[in-house]
């Protein structure tokens, strides 16, 4: 099973841009930092632009945050790159003739919705500024 890294890669892009506001940030340069291909970076940056998190001008390697870091949340980034995709997914291929196979999915559906709501609430409370602050603490060795 492959897990999506779109959110962590999108946050990586936002942090990279925030830390290099005056630099030429081509998709190649950002892709080197993520260790991925530039087309994937362009795809994520397009989603971030459409989500209102980034601004850029085609042909100019100077993307910028559309809002200050304290106004961008993890939930904003998640919705920009994942849409309304749930965090957890049910197995829809269980045996319909099995009592467990049918009912376990209905039971899990309620729990998964509860988890989704709590996760989104937590993601809404974490800003890009929080991420940047933790990043700076980590690279300077300052811990609380």
mmCIF file of N, CA and C in Angstrom:
data_model
loop_
_atom_site.group_PDB
_atom_site.id
_atom_site.type_symbol
_atom_site.label_atom_id
_atom_site.label_comp_id
_atom_site.label_asym_id
_atom_site.label_seq_id
_atom_site.Cartn_x
_atom_site.Cartn_y
_atom_site.Cartn_z
ATOM 1 N N UNK A 1 0.840 -1.175 0.000
ATOM 2 C CA UNK A 1 0.000 0.000 0.000
ATOM 3 C C UNK A 1 0.889 1.243 0.000
ATOM 4 N N UNK A 2 0.624 2.151 -0.889
ATOM 5 C CA UNK A 2 1.389 3.390 -0.982
ATOM 6 C C UNK A 2 0.664 4.478 -0.194
ATOM 7 N N UNK A 3 1.401 5.163 0.619
ATOM 8 C CA UNK A 3 0.842 6.262 1.396
ATOM 9 C C UNK A 3 1.115 7.575 0.694
ATOM 10 N N UNK A 4 0.163 8.488 0.746
ATOM 11 C CA UNK A 4 0.326 9.791 0.126
ATOM 12 C C UNK A 4 1.271 10.655 0.961
ATOM 13 N N UNK A 5 2.209 11.288 0.284
ATOM 14 C CA UNK A 5 3.101 12.253 0.942
ATOM 15 C C UNK A 5 2.819 13.664 0.435
ATOM 16 N N UNK A 6 1.692 13.826 -0.239
ATOM 17 C CA UNK A 6 1.371 15.127 -0.839
ATOM 18 C C UNK A 6 1.331 16.246 0.208
ATOM 19 N N UNK A 7 0.749 15.998 1.369
ATOM 20 C CA UNK A 7 0.674 17.042 2.382
ATOM 21 C C UNK A 7 2.063 17.405 2.894
ATOM 22 N N UNK A 8 2.869 16.418 3.262
ATOM 23 C CA UNK A 8 4.200 16.747 3.783
ATOM 24 C C UNK A 8 5.047 17.413 2.699
ATOM 25 N N UNK A 9 4.895 17.000 1.447
ATOM 26 C CA UNK A 9 5.643 17.640 0.364
ATOM 27 C C UNK A 9 5.144 19.069 0.128
ATOM 28 N N UNK A 10 3.844 19.286 0.248
ATOM 29 C CA UNK A 10 3.296 20.639 0.093
ATOM 30 C C UNK A 10 3.795 21.557 1.204
ATOM 31 N N UNK A 11 3.825 21.057 2.437
ATOM 32 C CA UNK A 11 4.348 21.854 3.552
ATOM 33 C C UNK A 11 5.834 22.123 3.328
ATOM 34 N N UNK A 12 6.559 21.139 2.843
ATOM 35 C CA UNK A 12 7.979 21.306 2.513
ATOM 36 C C UNK A 12 8.141 22.463 1.526
ATOM 37 N N UNK A 13 7.320 22.492 0.489
ATOM 38 C CA UNK A 13 7.382 23.560 -0.507
ATOM 39 C C UNK A 13 7.088 24.907 0.136
ATOM 40 N N UNK A 14 6.047 24.988 0.939
ATOM 41 C CA UNK A 14 5.691 26.255 1.582
ATOM 42 C C UNK A 14 6.809 26.753 2.502
ATOM 43 N N UNK A 15 7.405 25.847 3.270
ATOM 44 C CA UNK A 15 8.507 26.215 4.161
ATOM 45 C C UNK A 15 9.716 26.656 3.344
ATOM 46 N N UNK A 16 10.033 25.930 2.297
ATOM 47 C CA UNK A 16 11.171 26.262 1.432
ATOM 48 C C UNK A 16 11.007 27.665 0.859
ATOM 49 N N UNK A 17 9.801 27.984 0.413
ATOM 50 C CA UNK A 17 9.520 29.318 -0.132
ATOM 51 C C UNK A 17 9.601 30.373 0.963
ATOM 52 N N UNK A 18 9.051 30.084 2.130
ATOM 53 C CA UNK A 18 9.091 31.042 3.241
ATOM 54 C C UNK A 18 10.528 31.338 3.673
ATOM 55 N N UNK A 19 11.388 30.330 3.620
ATOM 56 C CA UNK A 19 12.778 30.513 4.039
ATOM 57 C C UNK A 19 13.651 31.153 2.959
ATOM 58 N N UNK A 20 13.155 31.215 1.735
ATOM 59 C CA UNK A 20 13.926 31.768 0.617
ATOM 60 C C UNK A 20 13.102 32.801 -0.149
ATOM 61 N N UNK A 21 12.637 33.860 0.522
ATOM 62 C CA UNK A 21 11.724 34.795 -0.135
ATOM 63 C C UNK A 21 12.351 35.578 -1.291
ATOM 64 N N UNK A 22 13.649 35.727 -1.306
ATOM 65 C CA UNK A 22 14.309 36.498 -2.358
ATOM 66 C C UNK A 22 15.012 35.629 -3.388
ATOM 67 N N UNK A 23 15.000 34.320 -3.186
ATOM 68 C CA UNK A 23 15.746 33.430 -4.067
ATOM 69 C C UNK A 23 14.995 33.053 -5.322
ATOM 70 N N UNK A 24 15.744 32.618 -6.318
ATOM 71 C CA UNK A 24 15.143 32.037 -7.517
ATOM 72 C C UNK A 24 14.806 30.587 -7.177
ATOM 73 N N UNK A 25 13.538 30.291 -7.133
ATOM 74 C CA UNK A 25 13.089 28.964 -6.716
ATOM 75 C C UNK A 25 12.400 28.255 -7.868
ATOM 76 N N UNK A 26 13.192 27.663 -8.708
ATOM 77 C CA UNK A 26 12.636 26.881 -9.801
ATOM 78 C C UNK A 26 12.076 25.572 -9.248
ATOM 79 N N UNK A 27 11.235 24.951 -10.036
ATOM 80 C CA UNK A 27 10.715 23.648 -9.611
ATOM 81 C C UNK A 27 11.855 22.634 -9.514
ATOM 82 N N UNK A 28 12.900 22.795 -10.306
ATOM 83 C CA UNK A 28 14.071 21.912 -10.208
ATOM 84 C C UNK A 28 14.742 22.055 -8.852
ATOM 85 N N UNK A 29 14.920 23.298 -8.416
ATOM 86 C CA UNK A 29 15.588 23.543 -7.139
ATOM 87 C C UNK A 29 14.770 22.992 -5.969
ATOM 88 N N UNK A 30 13.470 23.224 -6.011
ATOM 89 C CA UNK A 30 12.598 22.713 -4.947
ATOM 90 C C UNK A 30 12.568 21.185 -4.983
ATOM 91 N N UNK A 31 12.523 20.620 -6.182
ATOM 92 C CA UNK A 31 12.500 19.160 -6.337
ATOM 93 C C UNK A 31 13.762 18.524 -5.760
ATOM 94 N N UNK A 32 14.904 19.197 -5.893
ATOM 95 C CA UNK A 32 16.144 18.671 -5.305
ATOM 96 C C UNK A 32 16.013 18.556 -3.797
ATOM 97 N N UNK A 33 15.375 19.549 -3.177
ATOM 98 C CA UNK A 33 15.214 19.536 -1.727
ATOM 99 C C UNK A 33 14.303 18.396 -1.276
ATOM 100 N N UNK A 34 13.265 18.131 -2.055
ATOM 101 C CA UNK A 34 12.313 17.068 -1.704
ATOM 102 C C UNK A 34 12.806 15.708 -2.180
ATOM 103 N N UNK A 35 13.734 15.701 -3.091
ATOM 104 C CA UNK A 35 14.217 14.493 -3.764
ATOM 105 C C UNK A 35 13.101 13.839 -4.565
ATOM 106 N N UNK A 36 12.551 14.648 -5.457
ATOM 107 C CA UNK A 36 11.490 14.179 -6.339
ATOM 108 C C UNK A 36 11.692 14.822 -7.699
ATOM 109 N N UNK A 37 10.728 14.676 -8.567
ATOM 110 C CA UNK A 37 10.887 15.279 -9.889
ATOM 111 C C UNK A 37 10.169 16.628 -9.971
ATOM 112 N N UNK A 38 10.670 17.522 -10.805
ATOM 113 C CA UNK A 38 10.112 18.864 -10.926
ATOM 114 C C UNK A 38 8.639 18.892 -11.353
ATOM 115 N N UNK A 39 8.214 17.922 -12.166
ATOM 116 C CA UNK A 39 6.812 17.895 -12.597
ATOM 117 C C UNK A 39 5.884 17.709 -11.397
ATOM 118 N N UNK A 40 6.280 16.872 -10.459
ATOM 119 C CA UNK A 40 5.485 16.653 -9.241
ATOM 120 C C UNK A 40 5.422 17.949 -8.423
ATOM 121 N N UNK A 41 6.542 18.651 -8.318
ATOM 122 C CA UNK A 41 6.574 19.923 -7.593
ATOM 123 C C UNK A 41 5.646 20.931 -8.270
ATOM 124 N N UNK A 42 5.692 21.009 -9.589
ATOM 125 C CA UNK A 42 4.815 21.937 -10.311
ATOM 126 C C UNK A 42 3.348 21.587 -10.078
ATOM 127 N N UNK A 43 3.051 20.290 -10.039
ATOM 128 C CA UNK A 43 1.674 19.849 -9.783
ATOM 129 C C UNK A 43 1.215 20.299 -8.389
ATOM 130 N N UNK A 44 2.062 20.101 -7.390
ATOM 131 C CA UNK A 44 1.700 20.524 -6.033
ATOM 132 C C UNK A 44 1.592 22.038 -5.936
ATOM 133 N N UNK A 45 2.524 22.741 -6.576
ATOM 134 C CA UNK A 45 2.477 24.206 -6.531
ATOM 135 C C UNK A 45 1.221 24.736 -7.217
ATOM 136 N N UNK A 46 0.794 24.087 -8.271
ATOM 137 C CA UNK A 46 -0.446 24.474 -8.937
ATOM 138 C C UNK A 46 -1.633 24.303 -7.987
ATOM 139 N N UNK A 47 -1.664 23.193 -7.281
ATOM 140 C CA UNK A 47 -2.737 22.958 -6.312
ATOM 141 C C UNK A 47 -2.690 23.993 -5.189
ATOM 142 N N UNK A 48 -1.498 24.345 -4.741
ATOM 143 C CA UNK A 48 -1.350 25.345 -3.687
ATOM 144 C C UNK A 48 -1.783 26.729 -4.177
ATOM 145 N N UNK A 49 -1.496 27.028 -5.441
ATOM 146 C CA UNK A 49 -1.963 28.298 -6.027
ATOM 147 C C UNK A 49 -3.491 28.314 -6.089
ATOM 148 N N UNK A 50 -4.072 27.236 -6.601
ATOM 149 C CA UNK A 50 -5.530 27.153 -6.708
ATOM 150 C C UNK A 50 -6.189 27.221 -5.332
ATOM 151 N N UNK A 51 -5.496 26.718 -4.318
ATOM 152 C CA UNK A 51 -6.006 26.751 -2.947
ATOM 153 C C UNK A 51 -5.790 28.091 -2.257
ATOM 154 N N UNK A 52 -5.170 29.039 -2.960
ATOM 155 C CA UNK A 52 -4.964 30.378 -2.405
ATOM 156 C C UNK A 52 -3.801 30.478 -1.432
ATOM 157 N N UNK A 53 -2.868 29.528 -1.484
ATOM 158 C CA UNK A 53 -1.742 29.537 -0.550
ATOM 159 C C UNK A 53 -0.466 30.107 -1.160
ATOM 160 N N UNK A 54 -0.357 30.056 -2.484
ATOM 161 C CA UNK A 54 0.835 30.538 -3.186
ATOM 162 C C UNK A 54 0.445 31.508 -4.285
ATOM 163 N N UNK A 55 1.385 32.393 -4.592
ATOM 164 C CA UNK A 55 1.265 33.220 -5.785
ATOM 165 C C UNK A 55 2.525 32.998 -6.606
ATOM 166 N N UNK A 56 2.371 33.082 -7.898
ATOM 167 C CA UNK A 56 3.538 32.964 -8.769
ATOM 168 C C UNK A 56 3.168 33.504 -10.142
ATOM 169 N N UNK A 57 4.198 33.800 -10.894
ATOM 170 C CA UNK A 57 4.016 34.264 -12.262
ATOM 171 C C UNK A 57 4.718 33.263 -13.160
ATOM 172 N N UNK A 58 4.013 32.747 -14.142
ATOM 173 C CA UNK A 58 4.574 31.748 -15.051
ATOM 174 C C UNK A 58 5.851 32.282 -15.692
ATOM 175 N N UNK A 59 6.884 31.449 -15.657
ATOM 176 C CA UNK A 59 8.153 31.828 -16.267
ATOM 177 C C UNK A 59 9.090 32.587 -15.343
ATOM 178 N N UNK A 60 8.627 32.925 -14.149
ATOM 179 C CA UNK A 60 9.471 33.629 -13.176
ATOM 180 C C UNK A 60 9.621 32.748 -11.935
ATOM 181 N N UNK A 61 10.849 32.386 -11.591
ATOM 182 C CA UNK A 61 11.064 31.446 -10.477
ATOM 183 C C UNK A 61 11.011 32.119 -9.101
ATOM 184 N N UNK A 62 9.958 32.872 -8.854
ATOM 185 C CA UNK A 62 9.827 33.570 -7.574
ATOM 186 C C UNK A 62 8.445 33.348 -6.953
ATOM 187 N N UNK A 63 8.130 32.116 -6.608
ATOM 188 C CA UNK A 63 6.836 31.902 -5.943
ATOM 189 C C UNK A 63 6.863 32.558 -4.567
ATOM 190 N N UNK A 64 5.692 32.928 -4.095
ATOM 191 C CA UNK A 64 5.594 33.570 -2.774
ATOM 192 C C UNK A 64 4.356 33.046 -2.050
ATOM 193 N N UNK A 65 4.403 33.118 -0.744
ATOM 194 C CA UNK A 65 3.229 32.764 0.049
ATOM 195 C C UNK A 65 2.139 33.791 -0.219
ATOM 196 N N UNK A 66 0.910 33.345 -0.361
ATOM 197 C CA UNK A 66 -0.211 34.251 -0.617
ATOM 198 C C UNK A 66 -0.680 34.943 0.658
ATOM 199 N N UNK A 67 -0.308 34.385 1.808
ATOM 200 C CA UNK A 67 -0.687 34.936 3.113
ATOM 201 C C UNK A 67 0.515 34.807 4.026
ATOM 202 N N UNK A 68 0.462 35.479 5.138
ATOM 203 C CA UNK A 68 1.553 35.344 6.104
ATOM 204 C C UNK A 68 1.496 33.940 6.719
ATOM 205 N N UNK A 69 2.643 33.423 7.171
ATOM 206 C CA UNK A 69 2.682 32.059 7.725
ATOM 207 C C UNK A 69 1.710 31.816 8.879
ATOM 208 N N UNK A 70 1.379 32.850 9.634
ATOM 209 C CA UNK A 70 0.440 32.650 10.739
ATOM 210 C C UNK A 70 -1.012 32.550 10.265
ATOM 211 N N UNK A 71 -1.233 32.779 8.970
ATOM 212 C CA UNK A 71 -2.581 32.675 8.416
ATOM 213 C C UNK A 71 -2.775 31.427 7.555
ATOM 214 N N UNK A 72 -1.725 30.638 7.369
ATOM 215 C CA UNK A 72 -1.808 29.406 6.583
ATOM 216 C C UNK A 72 -1.778 28.216 7.536
ATOM 217 N N UNK A 73 -2.768 27.353 7.444
ATOM 218 C CA UNK A 73 -2.826 26.207 8.351
ATOM 219 C C UNK A 73 -2.525 24.902 7.613
ATOM 220 N N UNK A 74 -2.232 23.875 8.392
ATOM 221 C CA UNK A 74 -2.046 22.555 7.797
ATOM 222 C C UNK A 74 -3.326 22.097 7.094
ATOM 223 N N UNK A 75 -4.471 22.473 7.640
ATOM 224 C CA UNK A 75 -5.728 22.091 7.006
ATOM 225 C C UNK A 75 -5.874 22.784 5.652
ATOM 226 N N UNK A 76 -5.452 24.044 5.552
ATOM 227 C CA UNK A 76 -5.484 24.745 4.265
ATOM 228 C C UNK A 76 -4.650 23.982 3.235
ATOM 229 N N UNK A 77 -3.462 23.581 3.633
ATOM 230 C CA UNK A 77 -2.570 22.856 2.725
ATOM 231 C C UNK A 77 -3.162 21.491 2.380
ATOM 232 N N UNK A 78 -3.695 20.803 3.368
ATOM 233 C CA UNK A 78 -4.300 19.489 3.133
ATOM 234 C C UNK A 78 -5.433 19.591 2.111
ATOM 235 N N UNK A 79 -6.310 20.539 2.320
ATOM 236 C CA UNK A 79 -7.439 20.698 1.398
ATOM 237 C C UNK A 79 -6.965 21.095 0.002
ATOM 238 N N UNK A 80 -5.903 21.902 -0.070
ATOM 239 C CA UNK A 80 -5.395 22.323 -1.375
ATOM 240 C C UNK A 80 -4.860 21.137 -2.173
ATOM 241 N N UNK A 81 -4.138 20.231 -1.517
ATOM 242 C CA UNK A 81 -3.498 19.138 -2.267
ATOM 243 C C UNK A 81 -4.263 17.814 -2.237
ATOM 244 N N UNK A 82 -5.128 17.632 -1.248
ATOM 245 C CA UNK A 82 -5.871 16.371 -1.147
ATOM 246 C C UNK A 82 -7.373 16.547 -1.356
ATOM 247 N N UNK A 83 -7.836 17.779 -1.382
ATOM 248 C CA UNK A 83 -9.270 18.014 -1.530
ATOM 249 C C UNK A 83 -10.009 17.554 -0.288
ATOM 250 N N UNK A 84 -11.107 16.877 -0.488
ATOM 251 C CA UNK A 84 -11.895 16.378 0.639
ATOM 252 C C UNK A 84 -11.662 14.900 0.897
ATOM 253 N N UNK A 85 -10.522 14.404 0.449
ATOM 254 C CA UNK A 85 -10.179 12.994 0.655
ATOM 255 C C UNK A 85 -10.056 12.701 2.148
ATOM 256 N N UNK A 86 -10.668 11.639 2.608
ATOM 257 C CA UNK A 86 -10.530 11.307 4.031
ATOM 258 C C UNK A 86 -9.133 10.783 4.353
ATOM 259 N N UNK A 87 -8.752 10.932 5.606
ATOM 260 C CA UNK A 87 -7.459 10.426 6.061
ATOM 261 C C UNK A 87 -7.435 8.899 6.102
ATOM 262 N N UNK A 88 -8.539 8.317 6.527
ATOM 263 C CA UNK A 88 -8.642 6.862 6.655
ATOM 264 C C UNK A 88 -9.638 6.330 5.635
ATOM 265 N N UNK A 89 -9.354 5.147 5.115
ATOM 266 C CA UNK A 89 -10.203 4.570 4.081
ATOM 267 C C UNK A 89 -10.682 3.183 4.499
ATOM 268 N N UNK A 90 -11.946 2.947 4.241
ATOM 269 C CA UNK A 90 -12.524 1.648 4.544
ATOM 270 C C UNK A 90 -12.253 0.674 3.408
ATOM 271 N N UNK A 91 -12.238 -0.584 3.744
ATOM 272 C CA UNK A 91 -12.100 -1.641 2.743
ATOM 273 C C UNK A 91 -13.482 -1.919 2.175
ATOM 274 N N UNK A 92 -13.680 -1.580 0.923
ATOM 275 C CA UNK A 92 -14.993 -1.765 0.303
ATOM 276 C C UNK A 92 -15.125 -3.119 -0.388
ATOM 277 N N UNK A 93 -14.123 -3.972 -0.234
ATOM 278 C CA UNK A 93 -14.134 -5.267 -0.915
ATOM 279 C C UNK A 93 -14.338 -6.437 0.050
ATOM 280 N N UNK A 94 -15.036 -6.203 1.151
ATOM 281 C CA UNK A 94 -15.293 -7.301 2.079
ATOM 282 C C UNK A 94 -16.460 -8.141 1.576
ATOM 283 N N UNK A 95 -16.577 -9.316 2.100
ATOM 284 C CA UNK A 95 -17.603 -10.261 1.669
ATOM 285 C C UNK A 95 -18.980 -9.807 2.154
ATOM 286 N N UNK A 96 -19.899 -9.478 1.232
ATOM 287 C CA UNK A 96 -21.235 -9.013 1.640
ATOM 288 C C UNK A 96 -22.088 -10.115 2.278
ATOM 289 N N UNK A 97 -21.698 -11.362 2.113
ATOM 290 C CA UNK A 97 -22.442 -12.467 2.721
ATOM 291 C C UNK A 97 -21.985 -12.739 4.147
ATOM 292 N N UNK A 98 -20.934 -12.056 4.570
ATOM 293 C CA UNK A 98 -20.390 -12.252 5.921
ATOM 294 C C UNK A 98 -20.921 -11.149 6.835
ATOM 295 N N UNK A 99 -21.471 -11.536 7.972
ATOM 296 C CA UNK A 99 -21.991 -10.549 8.927
ATOM 297 C C UNK A 99 -20.938 -9.572 9.392
ATOM 298 N N UNK A 100 -19.736 -10.055 9.619
ATOM 299 C CA UNK A 100 -18.645 -9.172 10.024
ATOM 300 C C UNK A 100 -18.253 -8.277 8.847
ATOM 301 N N UNK A 101 -18.117 -8.876 7.672
ATOM 302 C CA UNK A 101 -17.693 -8.131 6.493
ATOM 303 C C UNK A 101 -18.583 -6.948 6.176
ATOM 304 N N UNK A 102 -19.880 -7.090 6.371
ATOM 305 C CA UNK A 102 -20.817 -5.996 6.092
ATOM 306 C C UNK A 102 -20.835 -4.990 7.236
ATOM 307 N N UNK A 103 -20.987 -5.469 8.438
ATOM 308 C CA UNK A 103 -21.213 -4.580 9.579
ATOM 309 C C UNK A 103 -19.971 -3.877 10.092
ATOM 310 N N UNK A 104 -18.798 -4.479 9.937
ATOM 311 C CA UNK A 104 -17.596 -3.834 10.452
ATOM 312 C C UNK A 104 -17.353 -2.509 9.736
ATOM 313 N N UNK A 105 -17.666 -2.448 8.447
ATOM 314 C CA UNK A 105 -17.455 -1.207 7.697
ATOM 315 C C UNK A 105 -18.395 -0.101 8.185
ATOM 316 N N UNK A 106 -19.625 -0.466 8.539
ATOM 317 C CA UNK A 106 -20.564 0.524 9.070
ATOM 318 C C UNK A 106 -20.108 1.037 10.436
ATOM 319 N N UNK A 107 -19.572 0.141 11.251
ATOM 320 C CA UNK A 107 -19.056 0.528 12.567
ATOM 321 C C UNK A 107 -17.841 1.445 12.395
ATOM 322 N N UNK A 108 -16.923 1.032 11.544
ATOM 323 C CA UNK A 108 -15.712 1.817 11.336
ATOM 324 C C UNK A 108 -16.016 3.192 10.748
ATOM 325 N N UNK A 109 -17.032 3.274 9.914
ATOM 326 C CA UNK A 109 -17.396 4.538 9.289
ATOM 327 C C UNK A 109 -17.613 5.629 10.342
ATOM 328 N N UNK A 110 -18.316 5.317 11.408
ATOM 329 C CA UNK A 110 -18.567 6.299 12.472
ATOM 330 C C UNK A 110 -17.271 6.705 13.168
ATOM 331 N N UNK A 111 -16.421 5.739 13.477
ATOM 332 C CA UNK A 111 -15.153 6.051 14.134
ATOM 333 C C UNK A 111 -14.237 6.862 13.218
ATOM 334 N N UNK A 112 -14.177 6.472 11.958
ATOM 335 C CA UNK A 112 -13.324 7.190 11.006
ATOM 336 C C UNK A 112 -13.775 8.642 10.846
ATOM 337 N N UNK A 113 -15.074 8.869 10.839
ATOM 338 C CA UNK A 113 -15.587 10.236 10.746
ATOM 339 C C UNK A 113 -15.188 11.037 11.987
ATOM 340 N N UNK A 114 -15.265 10.425 13.145
ATOM 341 C CA UNK A 114 -14.853 11.084 14.391
ATOM 342 C C UNK A 114 -13.363 11.434 14.343
ATOM 343 N N UNK A 115 -12.551 10.509 13.880
ATOM 344 C CA UNK A 115 -11.109 10.742 13.757
ATOM 345 C C UNK A 115 -10.840 11.856 12.753
ATOM 346 N N UNK A 116 -11.529 11.832 11.623
ATOM 347 C CA UNK A 116 -11.363 12.864 10.597
ATOM 348 C C UNK A 116 -11.668 14.243 11.173
ATOM 349 N N UNK A 117 -12.776 14.362 11.889
ATOM 350 C CA UNK A 117 -13.169 15.652 12.465
ATOM 351 C C UNK A 117 -12.136 16.156 13.466
ATOM 352 N N UNK A 118 -11.632 15.267 14.308
ATOM 353 C CA UNK A 118 -10.620 15.673 15.291
ATOM 354 C C UNK A 118 -9.315 16.060 14.603
ATOM 355 N N UNK A 119 -8.928 15.305 13.605
ATOM 356 C CA UNK A 119 -7.690 15.605 12.875
ATOM 357 C C UNK A 119 -7.804 16.959 12.183
ATOM 358 N N UNK A 120 -8.933 17.222 11.541
ATOM 359 C CA UNK A 120 -9.107 18.501 10.861
ATOM 360 C C UNK A 120 -9.098 19.657 11.852
ATOM 361 N N UNK A 121 -9.687 19.458 13.010
ATOM 362 C CA UNK A 121 -9.679 20.506 14.040
ATOM 363 C C UNK A 121 -8.234 20.788 14.482
ATOM 364 N N UNK A 122 -7.451 19.732 14.692
ATOM 365 C CA UNK A 122 -6.045 19.904 15.076
ATOM 366 C C UNK A 122 -5.239 20.549 13.955
ATOM 367 N N UNK A 123 -5.474 20.132 12.713
ATOM 368 C CA UNK A 123 -4.749 20.693 11.576
ATOM 369 C C UNK A 123 -5.074 22.179 11.383
ATOM 370 N N UNK A 124 -6.306 22.551 11.709
ATOM 371 C CA UNK A 124 -6.715 23.961 11.609
ATOM 372 C C UNK A 124 -5.976 24.820 12.636
ATOM 373 N N UNK A 125 -5.564 24.221 13.732
ATOM 374 C CA UNK A 125 -4.883 24.961 14.806
ATOM 375 C C UNK A 125 -3.374 25.088 14.586
ATOM 376 N N UNK A 126 -2.822 24.350 13.638
ATOM 377 C CA UNK A 126 -1.374 24.391 13.389
ATOM 378 C C UNK A 126 -1.119 25.235 12.148
ATOM 379 N N UNK A 127 -0.354 26.315 12.332
ATOM 380 C CA UNK A 127 -0.069 27.212 11.218
ATOM 381 C C UNK A 127 1.310 26.935 10.631
ATOM 382 N N UNK A 128 1.542 27.512 9.474
ATOM 383 C CA UNK A 128 2.866 27.422 8.868
ATOM 384 C C UNK A 128 3.891 28.107 9.773
ATOM 385 N N UNK A 129 3.484 29.133 10.485
ATOM 386 C CA UNK A 129 4.386 29.785 11.441
ATOM 387 C C UNK A 129 4.808 28.800 12.524
ATOM 388 N N UNK A 130 3.889 27.985 13.006
ATOM 389 C CA UNK A 130 4.226 26.957 14.001
ATOM 390 C C UNK A 130 5.263 25.988 13.434
ATOM 391 N N UNK A 131 5.068 25.597 12.195
ATOM 392 C CA UNK A 131 6.011 24.686 11.539
ATOM 393 C C UNK A 131 7.375 25.345 11.411
ATOM 394 N N UNK A 132 7.384 26.603 10.971
ATOM 395 C CA UNK A 132 8.647 27.344 10.835
ATOM 396 C C UNK A 132 9.342 27.519 12.187
ATOM 397 N N UNK A 133 8.577 27.815 13.224
ATOM 398 C CA UNK A 133 9.158 27.966 14.572
ATOM 399 C C UNK A 133 9.814 26.652 15.017
ATOM 400 N N UNK A 134 9.127 25.533 14.825
ATOM 401 C CA UNK A 134 9.700 24.230 15.189
ATOM 402 C C UNK A 134 10.931 23.918 14.349
ATOM 403 N N UNK A 135 10.873 24.265 13.084
ATOM 404 C CA UNK A 135 12.017 24.069 12.179
ATOM 405 C C UNK A 135 13.233 24.829 12.713
ATOM 406 N N UNK A 136 13.040 26.098 13.057
ATOM 407 C CA UNK A 136 14.151 26.915 13.568
ATOM 408 C C UNK A 136 14.694 26.356 14.883
ATOM 409 N N UNK A 137 13.818 25.895 15.742
ATOM 410 C CA UNK A 137 14.267 25.287 16.993
ATOM 411 C C UNK A 137 15.114 24.039 16.727
ATOM 412 N N UNK A 138 14.680 23.258 15.774
ATOM 413 C CA UNK A 138 15.402 22.012 15.460
ATOM 414 C C UNK A 138 16.775 22.308 14.881
ATOM 415 N N UNK A 139 16.878 23.262 13.974
ATOM 416 C CA UNK A 139 18.178 23.507 13.335
ATOM 417 C C UNK A 139 19.127 24.271 14.249
ATOM 418 N N UNK A 140 18.594 24.989 15.229
ATOM 419 C CA UNK A 140 19.471 25.697 16.163
ATOM 420 C C UNK A 140 19.759 24.887 17.417
ATOM 421 N N UNK A 141 19.051 23.763 17.571
ATOM 422 C CA UNK A 141 19.268 22.908 18.737
ATOM 423 C C UNK A 141 18.581 23.421 19.986
ATOM 424 N N UNK A 142 17.719 24.419 19.840
ATOM 425 C CA UNK A 142 16.998 24.960 20.989
ATOM 426 C C UNK A 142 15.770 24.099 21.238
ATOM 427 N N UNK A 143 15.669 23.551 22.438
ATOM 428 C CA UNK A 143 14.493 22.777 22.802
ATOM 429 C C UNK A 143 13.884 23.363 24.058
ATOM 430 N N UNK A 144 12.638 23.094 24.226
ATOM 431 C CA UNK A 144 11.955 23.636 25.426
ATOM 432 C C UNK A 144 11.890 22.589 26.495
#
